[in-house]
């Protein structure tokens, strides 16, 4: 194990930190932050909700958040992670009835940067911050690797594939099973626009990676589609019916609105949005059996995606991004001139 570049980082240890309990984990975290490729500004480690230590890049200025304590001092580096930890505890609770396991990884990002939060194991949590939008993907990859190293090398636990399996083969562009498409109360009034939306969802949904997608405008459903009726997905519905899962994902989309402000507040402590930009561009809720994604098309429009296949988590998000860009094109073409 290579020693981290000590001159590049600073370590802030809490009074209960000990070499025996935290030493190896701290060293792994140092390596992650010291890596130039990771793009991580700072990283915090928590046990049972209590901060153990934080690692940050040396020489960085205070957080650029407009928020500040009452005495005018900027928030400390661990505060965004602490708030994200509280958010993930609540989000894990609303995801649990879906029967897809614990919330392992949360990513929230905008044009100013991103926050990553992940469960190593019960009671152990990592949070990372980047204040550079171009580094969000690198931070995500580095933290997925870090949490896996701590699980496998320190705790002797199996890899849970946060972010999906590297090299997983994506699904077919055209699904062999015809997706079920429904329209909500915000559906377009013209049949031609409805048909365009139907075509887009059918062209992106498949049984391998992206298996559900819902398009919303002003938190009102425009259209939704899924391939849950496919025979090969039958084993995914042993503990919950297809009908119940469809209803649960619609309910989840509405319930997320109540948590988004807290996620946004946590993100903005380290990554304020660009002037006129959306407060959040991307949200990933990675559970043990797949993930739920929210990709914003505009400040008032977003698309929710779901995969039930953990190895396909990365591929499903990539496909959802393509769908979001295609939906943006439909929105632009329908804008008043």
mmCIF file of C-alpha atoms in Angstrom:
data_model
loop_
_atom_site.group_PDB
_atom_site.id
_atom_site.type_symbol
_atom_site.label_atom_id
_atom_site.label_comp_id
_atom_site.label_asym_id
_atom_site.label_seq_id
_atom_site.Cartn_x
_atom_site.Cartn_y
_atom_site.Cartn_z
ATOM 1 C CA UNK A 1 0.000 0.000 0.000
ATOM 2 C CA UNK A 2 1.547 3.243 -1.140
ATOM 3 C CA UNK A 3 1.901 5.987 1.443
ATOM 4 C CA UNK A 4 -0.258 9.031 0.708
ATOM 5 C CA UNK A 5 1.338 12.308 -0.223
ATOM 6 C CA UNK A 6 1.236 13.923 3.213
ATOM 7 C CA UNK A 7 2.051 17.408 1.919
ATOM 8 C CA UNK A 8 -1.157 17.396 -0.166
ATOM 9 C CA UNK A 9 -3.644 16.690 2.606
ATOM 10 C CA UNK A 10 -4.663 17.637 6.123
ATOM 11 C CA UNK A 11 -6.199 15.226 8.661
ATOM 12 C CA UNK A 12 -8.593 16.432 11.332
ATOM 13 C CA UNK A 13 -9.052 13.784 14.032
ATOM 14 C CA UNK A 14 -11.707 13.851 16.723
ATOM 15 C CA UNK A 15 -10.705 13.176 20.352
ATOM 16 C CA UNK A 16 -11.975 9.582 20.279
ATOM 17 C CA UNK A 17 -9.835 8.665 17.233
ATOM 18 C CA UNK A 18 -7.398 5.807 17.889
ATOM 19 C CA UNK A 19 -4.812 4.118 15.710
ATOM 20 C CA UNK A 20 -6.181 0.675 16.536
ATOM 21 C CA UNK A 21 -9.747 1.395 15.468
ATOM 22 C CA UNK A 22 -9.357 4.053 12.815
ATOM 23 C CA UNK A 23 -5.763 3.900 11.589
ATOM 24 C CA UNK A 24 -6.091 1.653 8.529
ATOM 25 C CA UNK A 25 -9.377 3.248 7.463
ATOM 26 C CA UNK A 26 -7.823 6.707 7.797
ATOM 27 C CA UNK A 27 -4.879 5.648 5.639
ATOM 28 C CA UNK A 28 -7.187 4.402 2.888
ATOM 29 C CA UNK A 29 -9.132 7.674 3.032
ATOM 30 C CA UNK A 30 -5.880 9.661 2.826
ATOM 31 C CA UNK A 31 -4.925 7.791 -0.329
ATOM 32 C CA UNK A 32 -8.283 8.546 -1.932
ATOM 33 C CA UNK A 33 -8.089 12.290 -1.228
ATOM 34 C CA UNK A 34 -4.398 12.532 -2.168
ATOM 35 C CA UNK A 35 -5.048 11.023 -5.592
ATOM 36 C CA UNK A 36 -5.088 13.774 -8.220
ATOM 37 C CA UNK A 37 -7.568 11.750 -10.261
ATOM 38 C CA UNK A 38 -10.221 11.573 -7.515
ATOM 39 C CA UNK A 39 -11.138 15.263 -7.543
ATOM 40 C CA UNK A 40 -12.137 15.011 -3.869
ATOM 41 C CA UNK A 41 -11.953 18.244 -1.883
ATOM 42 C CA UNK A 42 -12.654 16.633 1.485
ATOM 43 C CA UNK A 43 -13.796 13.332 2.964
ATOM 44 C CA UNK A 44 -15.403 12.594 6.352
ATOM 45 C CA UNK A 45 -15.863 9.350 8.281
ATOM 46 C CA UNK A 46 -18.721 8.765 10.732
ATOM 47 C CA UNK A 47 -19.566 5.990 13.178
ATOM 48 C CA UNK A 48 -23.131 5.815 14.478
ATOM 49 C CA UNK A 49 -23.667 9.365 13.242
ATOM 50 C CA UNK A 50 -20.601 10.770 15.051
ATOM 51 C CA UNK A 51 -17.705 12.313 13.107
ATOM 52 C CA UNK A 52 -14.442 10.361 13.618
ATOM 53 C CA UNK A 53 -12.089 12.197 11.283
ATOM 54 C CA UNK A 54 -11.959 14.300 8.147
ATOM 55 C CA UNK A 55 -9.350 14.420 5.385
ATOM 56 C CA UNK A 56 -9.094 17.425 3.103
ATOM 57 C CA UNK A 57 -6.809 18.780 0.442
ATOM 58 C CA UNK A 58 -4.305 21.203 1.908
ATOM 59 C CA UNK A 59 -4.295 24.845 0.959
ATOM 60 C CA UNK A 60 -7.938 25.039 -0.042
ATOM 61 C CA UNK A 61 -9.903 28.120 0.927
ATOM 62 C CA UNK A 62 -13.062 28.026 3.039
ATOM 63 C CA UNK A 63 -16.214 26.577 1.561
ATOM 64 C CA UNK A 64 -17.816 28.905 -0.964
ATOM 65 C CA UNK A 65 -21.291 28.494 0.481
ATOM 66 C CA UNK A 66 -23.365 31.647 0.967
ATOM 67 C CA UNK A 67 -24.642 30.032 4.162
ATOM 68 C CA UNK A 68 -22.730 30.838 7.321
ATOM 69 C CA UNK A 69 -22.992 30.462 11.044
ATOM 70 C CA UNK A 70 -24.555 33.253 13.062
ATOM 71 C CA UNK A 71 -21.112 34.673 13.908
ATOM 72 C CA UNK A 72 -20.208 34.906 10.224
ATOM 73 C CA UNK A 73 -17.778 31.988 10.161
ATOM 74 C CA UNK A 74 -18.099 29.609 7.185
ATOM 75 C CA UNK A 75 -19.233 26.037 7.862
ATOM 76 C CA UNK A 76 -16.569 23.386 8.474
ATOM 77 C CA UNK A 77 -15.640 20.768 5.884
ATOM 78 C CA UNK A 78 -17.586 17.972 7.559
ATOM 79 C CA UNK A 79 -20.903 19.846 7.733
ATOM 80 C CA UNK A 80 -22.130 18.983 4.196
ATOM 81 C CA UNK A 81 -21.430 15.307 4.895
ATOM 82 C CA UNK A 82 -23.141 15.463 8.273
ATOM 83 C CA UNK A 83 -26.276 16.889 6.690
ATOM 84 C CA UNK A 84 -26.149 14.344 3.886
ATOM 85 C CA UNK A 85 -25.894 11.566 6.477
ATOM 86 C CA UNK A 86 -29.117 12.753 8.118
ATOM 87 C CA UNK A 87 -30.834 12.952 4.729
ATOM 88 C CA UNK A 88 -29.788 9.419 3.788
ATOM 89 C CA UNK A 89 -31.191 8.028 7.021
ATOM 90 C CA UNK A 90 -34.616 9.379 6.084
ATOM 91 C CA UNK A 91 -34.297 8.409 2.411
ATOM 92 C CA UNK A 92 -33.341 4.882 3.398
ATOM 93 C CA UNK A 93 -36.573 4.675 5.343
ATOM 94 C CA UNK A 94 -38.770 5.652 2.419
ATOM 95 C CA UNK A 95 -36.929 3.237 0.085
ATOM 96 C CA UNK A 96 -37.115 0.250 2.430
ATOM 97 C CA UNK A 97 -40.761 -0.710 1.615
ATOM 98 C CA UNK A 98 -39.693 -1.277 -2.007
ATOM 99 C CA UNK A 99 -37.888 -4.425 -0.888
ATOM 100 C CA UNK A 100 -34.638 -3.649 -2.723
ATOM 101 C CA UNK A 101 -32.358 -3.537 0.319
ATOM 102 C CA UNK A 102 -30.470 -0.830 2.177
ATOM 103 C CA UNK A 103 -29.494 2.521 0.694
ATOM 104 C CA UNK A 104 -25.738 2.105 0.076
ATOM 105 C CA UNK A 105 -24.755 5.175 -1.939
ATOM 106 C CA UNK A 106 -26.169 8.643 -2.512
ATOM 107 C CA UNK A 107 -24.866 11.118 -5.072
ATOM 108 C CA UNK A 108 -26.273 14.625 -5.429
ATOM 109 C CA UNK A 109 -24.705 17.066 -7.875
ATOM 110 C CA UNK A 110 -25.167 20.325 -9.767
ATOM 111 C CA UNK A 111 -23.128 22.672 -11.930
ATOM 112 C CA UNK A 112 -21.047 23.681 -8.882
ATOM 113 C CA UNK A 113 -19.912 20.230 -7.729
ATOM 114 C CA UNK A 114 -21.275 17.263 -5.839
ATOM 115 C CA UNK A 115 -21.704 15.315 -2.622
ATOM 116 C CA UNK A 116 -21.210 11.567 -2.200
ATOM 117 C CA UNK A 117 -22.453 9.599 0.810
ATOM 118 C CA UNK A 118 -22.212 5.867 1.361
ATOM 119 C CA UNK A 119 -22.739 3.150 3.944
ATOM 120 C CA UNK A 120 -19.665 0.995 4.496
ATOM 121 C CA UNK A 121 -21.602 -1.286 6.834
ATOM 122 C CA UNK A 122 -24.213 -0.823 9.528
ATOM 123 C CA UNK A 123 -23.266 2.266 11.560
ATOM 124 C CA UNK A 124 -20.300 3.284 9.375
ATOM 125 C CA UNK A 125 -20.689 6.095 6.821
ATOM 126 C CA UNK A 126 -18.406 8.016 4.468
ATOM 127 C CA UNK A 127 -19.107 11.386 2.866
ATOM 128 C CA UNK A 128 -17.085 13.217 0.217
ATOM 129 C CA UNK A 129 -17.304 16.649 -1.382
ATOM 130 C CA UNK A 130 -16.047 18.161 -4.612
ATOM 131 C CA UNK A 131 -16.538 21.792 -5.538
ATOM 132 C CA UNK A 132 -15.767 21.172 -9.210
ATOM 133 C CA UNK A 133 -18.523 19.910 -11.507
ATOM 134 C CA UNK A 134 -15.959 18.229 -13.779
ATOM 135 C CA UNK A 135 -14.762 16.103 -10.839
ATOM 136 C CA UNK A 136 -18.111 14.621 -9.746
ATOM 137 C CA UNK A 137 -17.724 11.471 -11.840
ATOM 138 C CA UNK A 138 -14.134 10.956 -10.688
ATOM 139 C CA UNK A 139 -15.143 11.457 -7.048
ATOM 140 C CA UNK A 140 -17.979 8.982 -7.463
ATOM 141 C CA UNK A 141 -15.638 6.349 -8.924
ATOM 142 C CA UNK A 142 -12.994 6.939 -6.255
ATOM 143 C CA UNK A 143 -15.495 6.696 -3.400
ATOM 144 C CA UNK A 144 -17.099 3.541 -4.785
ATOM 145 C CA UNK A 145 -13.624 2.005 -4.872
ATOM 146 C CA UNK A 146 -12.791 3.278 -1.390
ATOM 147 C CA UNK A 147 -15.917 1.935 0.283
ATOM 148 C CA UNK A 148 -15.313 -1.429 -1.378
ATOM 149 C CA UNK A 149 -11.697 -1.519 -0.170
ATOM 150 C CA UNK A 150 -12.741 -0.763 3.392
ATOM 151 C CA UNK A 151 -15.424 -3.460 3.252
ATOM 152 C CA UNK A 152 -13.192 -6.129 1.747
ATOM 153 C CA UNK A 153 -9.725 -5.296 3.148
ATOM 154 C CA UNK A 154 -10.631 -4.018 6.622
ATOM 155 C CA UNK A 155 -13.951 -5.638 7.528
ATOM 156 C CA UNK A 156 -13.606 -8.810 5.397
ATOM 157 C CA UNK A 157 -17.068 -8.269 3.935
ATOM 158 C CA UNK A 158 -18.161 -8.916 0.325
ATOM 159 C CA UNK A 159 -18.200 -6.292 -2.395
ATOM 160 C CA UNK A 160 -21.719 -4.826 -2.805
ATOM 161 C CA UNK A 161 -20.917 -3.262 -6.213
ATOM 162 C CA UNK A 162 -21.750 0.379 -5.410
ATOM 163 C CA UNK A 163 -22.182 2.109 -8.756
ATOM 164 C CA UNK A 164 -22.587 -1.223 -10.540
ATOM 165 C CA UNK A 165 -20.139 -3.756 -11.909
ATOM 166 C CA UNK A 166 -17.313 -2.356 -14.059
ATOM 167 C CA UNK A 167 -17.610 -3.638 -17.600
ATOM 168 C CA UNK A 168 -21.220 -4.816 -17.251
ATOM 169 C CA UNK A 169 -22.818 -5.278 -20.672
ATOM 170 C CA UNK A 170 -25.662 -2.777 -21.237
ATOM 171 C CA UNK A 171 -29.092 -3.808 -22.431
ATOM 172 C CA UNK A 172 -30.322 -3.756 -25.999
ATOM 173 C CA UNK A 173 -31.301 -0.366 -27.383
ATOM 174 C CA UNK A 174 -34.633 -1.854 -28.455
ATOM 175 C CA UNK A 175 -36.387 -3.948 -25.829
ATOM 176 C CA UNK A 176 -37.777 -7.335 -26.856
ATOM 177 C CA UNK A 177 -40.738 -6.732 -24.532
ATOM 178 C CA UNK A 178 -43.079 -3.867 -25.344
ATOM 179 C CA UNK A 179 -42.983 -1.446 -22.387
ATOM 180 C CA UNK A 180 -46.167 -0.416 -20.663
ATOM 181 C CA UNK A 181 -46.646 3.355 -21.093
ATOM 182 C CA UNK A 182 -49.138 5.444 -19.099
ATOM 183 C CA UNK A 183 -49.847 9.180 -19.099
ATOM 184 C CA UNK A 184 -50.502 11.431 -16.123
ATOM 185 C CA UNK A 185 -52.453 14.608 -15.534
ATOM 186 C CA UNK A 186 -49.695 16.725 -17.136
ATOM 187 C CA UNK A 187 -49.787 14.709 -20.375
ATOM 188 C CA UNK A 188 -49.563 16.712 -23.622
ATOM 189 C CA UNK A 189 -52.821 17.721 -25.244
ATOM 190 C CA UNK A 190 -51.769 16.916 -28.795
ATOM 191 C CA UNK A 191 -51.716 13.242 -29.907
ATOM 192 C CA UNK A 192 -48.523 13.827 -31.891
ATOM 193 C CA UNK A 193 -46.649 14.952 -28.753
ATOM 194 C CA UNK A 194 -48.011 12.026 -26.785
ATOM 195 C CA UNK A 195 -46.795 9.651 -29.488
ATOM 196 C CA UNK A 196 -43.311 11.223 -29.423
ATOM 197 C CA UNK A 197 -43.067 10.676 -25.679
ATOM 198 C CA UNK A 198 -44.301 7.118 -26.017
ATOM 199 C CA UNK A 199 -41.680 6.443 -28.688
ATOM 200 C CA UNK A 200 -38.872 7.893 -26.551
ATOM 201 C CA UNK A 201 -39.698 5.778 -23.513
ATOM 202 C CA UNK A 202 -40.086 2.644 -25.598
ATOM 203 C CA UNK A 203 -36.702 3.305 -27.194
ATOM 204 C CA UNK A 204 -34.836 3.578 -23.884
ATOM 205 C CA UNK A 205 -36.488 1.062 -21.551
ATOM 206 C CA UNK A 206 -35.241 -2.524 -21.533
ATOM 207 C CA UNK A 207 -35.124 -5.540 -19.222
ATOM 208 C CA UNK A 208 -31.345 -5.407 -18.664
ATOM 209 C CA UNK A 209 -30.631 -1.946 -17.248
ATOM 210 C CA UNK A 210 -33.187 0.914 -17.328
ATOM 211 C CA UNK A 211 -36.472 -0.811 -16.451
ATOM 212 C CA UNK A 212 -38.643 2.132 -15.341
ATOM 213 C CA UNK A 213 -38.782 5.824 -16.229
ATOM 214 C CA UNK A 214 -41.210 8.608 -15.351
ATOM 215 C CA UNK A 215 -41.219 12.138 -16.767
ATOM 216 C CA UNK A 216 -42.483 14.948 -14.494
ATOM 217 C CA UNK A 217 -43.216 18.632 -14.977
ATOM 218 C CA UNK A 218 -43.722 20.814 -11.884
ATOM 219 C CA UNK A 219 -43.833 17.599 -9.819
ATOM 220 C CA UNK A 220 -46.810 16.382 -11.868
ATOM 221 C CA UNK A 221 -46.586 13.182 -13.900
ATOM 222 C CA UNK A 222 -46.448 13.616 -17.669
ATOM 223 C CA UNK A 223 -45.790 9.993 -18.649
ATOM 224 C CA UNK A 224 -44.312 6.819 -17.180
ATOM 225 C CA UNK A 225 -43.205 3.500 -18.588
ATOM 226 C CA UNK A 226 -41.739 0.204 -17.422
ATOM 227 C CA UNK A 227 -40.968 -3.373 -18.476
ATOM 228 C CA UNK A 228 -41.930 -4.946 -15.152
ATOM 229 C CA UNK A 229 -44.276 -7.408 -16.884
ATOM 230 C CA UNK A 230 -41.373 -9.106 -18.695
ATOM 231 C CA UNK A 231 -41.077 -12.811 -17.748
ATOM 232 C CA UNK A 232 -37.338 -12.549 -17.042
ATOM 233 C CA UNK A 233 -38.040 -9.971 -14.324
ATOM 234 C CA UNK A 234 -40.506 -12.245 -12.525
ATOM 235 C CA UNK A 235 -38.047 -13.224 -9.743
ATOM 236 C CA UNK A 236 -37.628 -9.522 -8.877
ATOM 237 C CA UNK A 237 -41.246 -9.480 -7.682
ATOM 238 C CA UNK A 238 -41.230 -12.306 -5.157
ATOM 239 C CA UNK A 239 -41.776 -9.915 -2.232
ATOM 240 C CA UNK A 240 -43.849 -7.204 -3.922
ATOM 241 C CA UNK A 241 -46.288 -7.293 -6.818
ATOM 242 C CA UNK A 242 -45.729 -5.453 -10.087
ATOM 243 C CA UNK A 243 -48.767 -3.280 -9.399
ATOM 244 C CA UNK A 244 -47.554 -2.401 -5.903
ATOM 245 C CA UNK A 245 -44.078 -1.536 -7.178
ATOM 246 C CA UNK A 246 -45.492 0.766 -9.857
ATOM 247 C CA UNK A 247 -47.553 2.569 -7.232
ATOM 248 C CA UNK A 248 -44.591 2.719 -4.866
ATOM 249 C CA UNK A 249 -42.332 4.414 -7.412
ATOM 250 C CA UNK A 250 -45.010 6.990 -8.204
ATOM 251 C CA UNK A 251 -45.422 7.680 -4.492
ATOM 252 C CA UNK A 252 -41.641 7.877 -4.086
ATOM 253 C CA UNK A 253 -41.400 10.572 -6.740
ATOM 254 C CA UNK A 254 -43.843 12.704 -4.786
ATOM 255 C CA UNK A 255 -42.219 12.004 -1.424
ATOM 256 C CA UNK A 256 -38.804 13.020 -2.729
ATOM 257 C CA UNK A 257 -40.030 16.597 -3.060
ATOM 258 C CA UNK A 258 -40.106 16.886 0.724
ATOM 259 C CA UNK A 259 -36.486 15.725 1.024
ATOM 260 C CA UNK A 260 -35.045 17.639 -1.905
ATOM 261 C CA UNK A 261 -34.734 20.922 -0.012
ATOM 262 C CA UNK A 262 -32.583 19.243 2.655
ATOM 263 C CA UNK A 263 -30.405 17.565 0.035
ATOM 264 C CA UNK A 264 -30.092 20.878 -1.763
ATOM 265 C CA UNK A 265 -29.075 22.671 1.434
ATOM 266 C CA UNK A 266 -26.376 20.059 2.097
ATOM 267 C CA UNK A 267 -25.050 20.296 -1.457
ATOM 268 C CA UNK A 268 -25.034 24.085 -1.526
ATOM 269 C CA UNK A 269 -22.769 24.271 1.537
ATOM 270 C CA UNK A 270 -19.929 23.178 -0.736
ATOM 271 C CA UNK A 271 -21.303 23.524 -4.257
ATOM 272 C CA UNK A 272 -23.578 26.520 -4.810
ATOM 273 C CA UNK A 273 -25.328 26.359 -8.180
ATOM 274 C CA UNK A 274 -24.324 28.526 -11.098
ATOM 275 C CA UNK A 275 -26.349 31.758 -11.434
ATOM 276 C CA UNK A 276 -29.677 30.865 -13.008
ATOM 277 C CA UNK A 277 -28.872 27.151 -12.883
ATOM 278 C CA UNK A 278 -30.884 24.333 -11.366
ATOM 279 C CA UNK A 279 -30.271 23.763 -7.623
ATOM 280 C CA UNK A 280 -29.699 20.052 -8.353
ATOM 281 C CA UNK A 281 -28.950 18.329 -11.660
ATOM 282 C CA UNK A 282 -28.535 14.729 -10.549
ATOM 283 C CA UNK A 283 -29.589 12.476 -7.681
ATOM 284 C CA UNK A 284 -28.645 8.807 -7.314
ATOM 285 C CA UNK A 285 -30.069 6.520 -4.625
ATOM 286 C CA UNK A 286 -28.106 3.275 -4.984
ATOM 287 C CA UNK A 287 -29.610 0.380 -3.012
ATOM 288 C CA UNK A 288 -28.444 -3.225 -2.693
ATOM 289 C CA UNK A 289 -30.641 -4.334 -5.601
ATOM 290 C CA UNK A 290 -30.407 -1.565 -8.152
ATOM 291 C CA UNK A 291 -30.917 2.173 -7.910
ATOM 292 C CA UNK A 292 -33.338 5.075 -8.256
ATOM 293 C CA UNK A 293 -32.190 8.108 -10.245
ATOM 294 C CA UNK A 294 -33.501 11.619 -10.730
ATOM 295 C CA UNK A 295 -32.111 13.639 -13.653
ATOM 296 C CA UNK A 296 -33.254 17.248 -14.059
ATOM 297 C CA UNK A 297 -34.056 18.416 -17.561
ATOM 298 C CA UNK A 298 -34.777 21.979 -16.425
ATOM 299 C CA UNK A 299 -35.487 23.573 -13.036
ATOM 300 C CA UNK A 300 -39.142 22.478 -13.416
ATOM 301 C CA UNK A 301 -38.748 19.152 -15.260
ATOM 302 C CA UNK A 302 -37.106 15.895 -14.322
ATOM 303 C CA UNK A 303 -37.118 12.221 -15.152
ATOM 304 C CA UNK A 304 -37.034 9.390 -12.598
ATOM 305 C CA UNK A 305 -35.341 6.139 -13.546
ATOM 306 C CA UNK A 306 -35.071 2.732 -11.899
ATOM 307 C CA UNK A 307 -33.000 -0.383 -12.326
ATOM 308 C CA UNK A 308 -33.464 -3.546 -10.274
ATOM 309 C CA UNK A 309 -30.099 -4.991 -11.350
ATOM 310 C CA UNK A 310 -27.125 -4.003 -9.169
ATOM 311 C CA UNK A 311 -24.416 -4.811 -11.756
ATOM 312 C CA UNK A 312 -26.241 -2.510 -14.202
ATOM 313 C CA UNK A 313 -26.442 0.583 -11.981
ATOM 314 C CA UNK A 314 -23.899 2.523 -14.033
ATOM 315 C CA UNK A 315 -25.349 1.517 -17.402
ATOM 316 C CA UNK A 316 -28.894 2.380 -16.313
ATOM 317 C CA UNK A 317 -27.881 5.899 -15.309
ATOM 318 C CA UNK A 318 -26.089 6.409 -18.612
ATOM 319 C CA UNK A 319 -29.228 5.368 -20.490
ATOM 320 C CA UNK A 320 -31.401 7.616 -18.319
ATOM 321 C CA UNK A 321 -29.101 10.515 -19.212
ATOM 322 C CA UNK A 322 -29.728 9.830 -22.897
ATOM 323 C CA UNK A 323 -33.466 9.775 -22.271
ATOM 324 C CA UNK A 324 -33.298 13.056 -20.338
ATOM 325 C CA UNK A 325 -31.439 14.740 -23.198
ATOM 326 C CA UNK A 326 -33.988 13.427 -25.700
ATOM 327 C CA UNK A 327 -36.850 14.682 -23.538
ATOM 328 C CA UNK A 328 -35.146 18.085 -23.362
ATOM 329 C CA UNK A 329 -35.322 18.163 -27.136
ATOM 330 C CA UNK A 330 -39.060 17.506 -27.054
ATOM 331 C CA UNK A 331 -39.521 20.253 -24.471
ATOM 332 C CA UNK A 332 -37.504 22.730 -26.532
ATOM 333 C CA UNK A 333 -39.471 21.983 -29.696
ATOM 334 C CA UNK A 334 -42.753 22.629 -27.871
ATOM 335 C CA UNK A 335 -41.630 25.902 -26.295
ATOM 336 C CA UNK A 336 -43.527 29.033 -27.427
ATOM 337 C CA UNK A 337 -41.711 31.153 -30.010
#
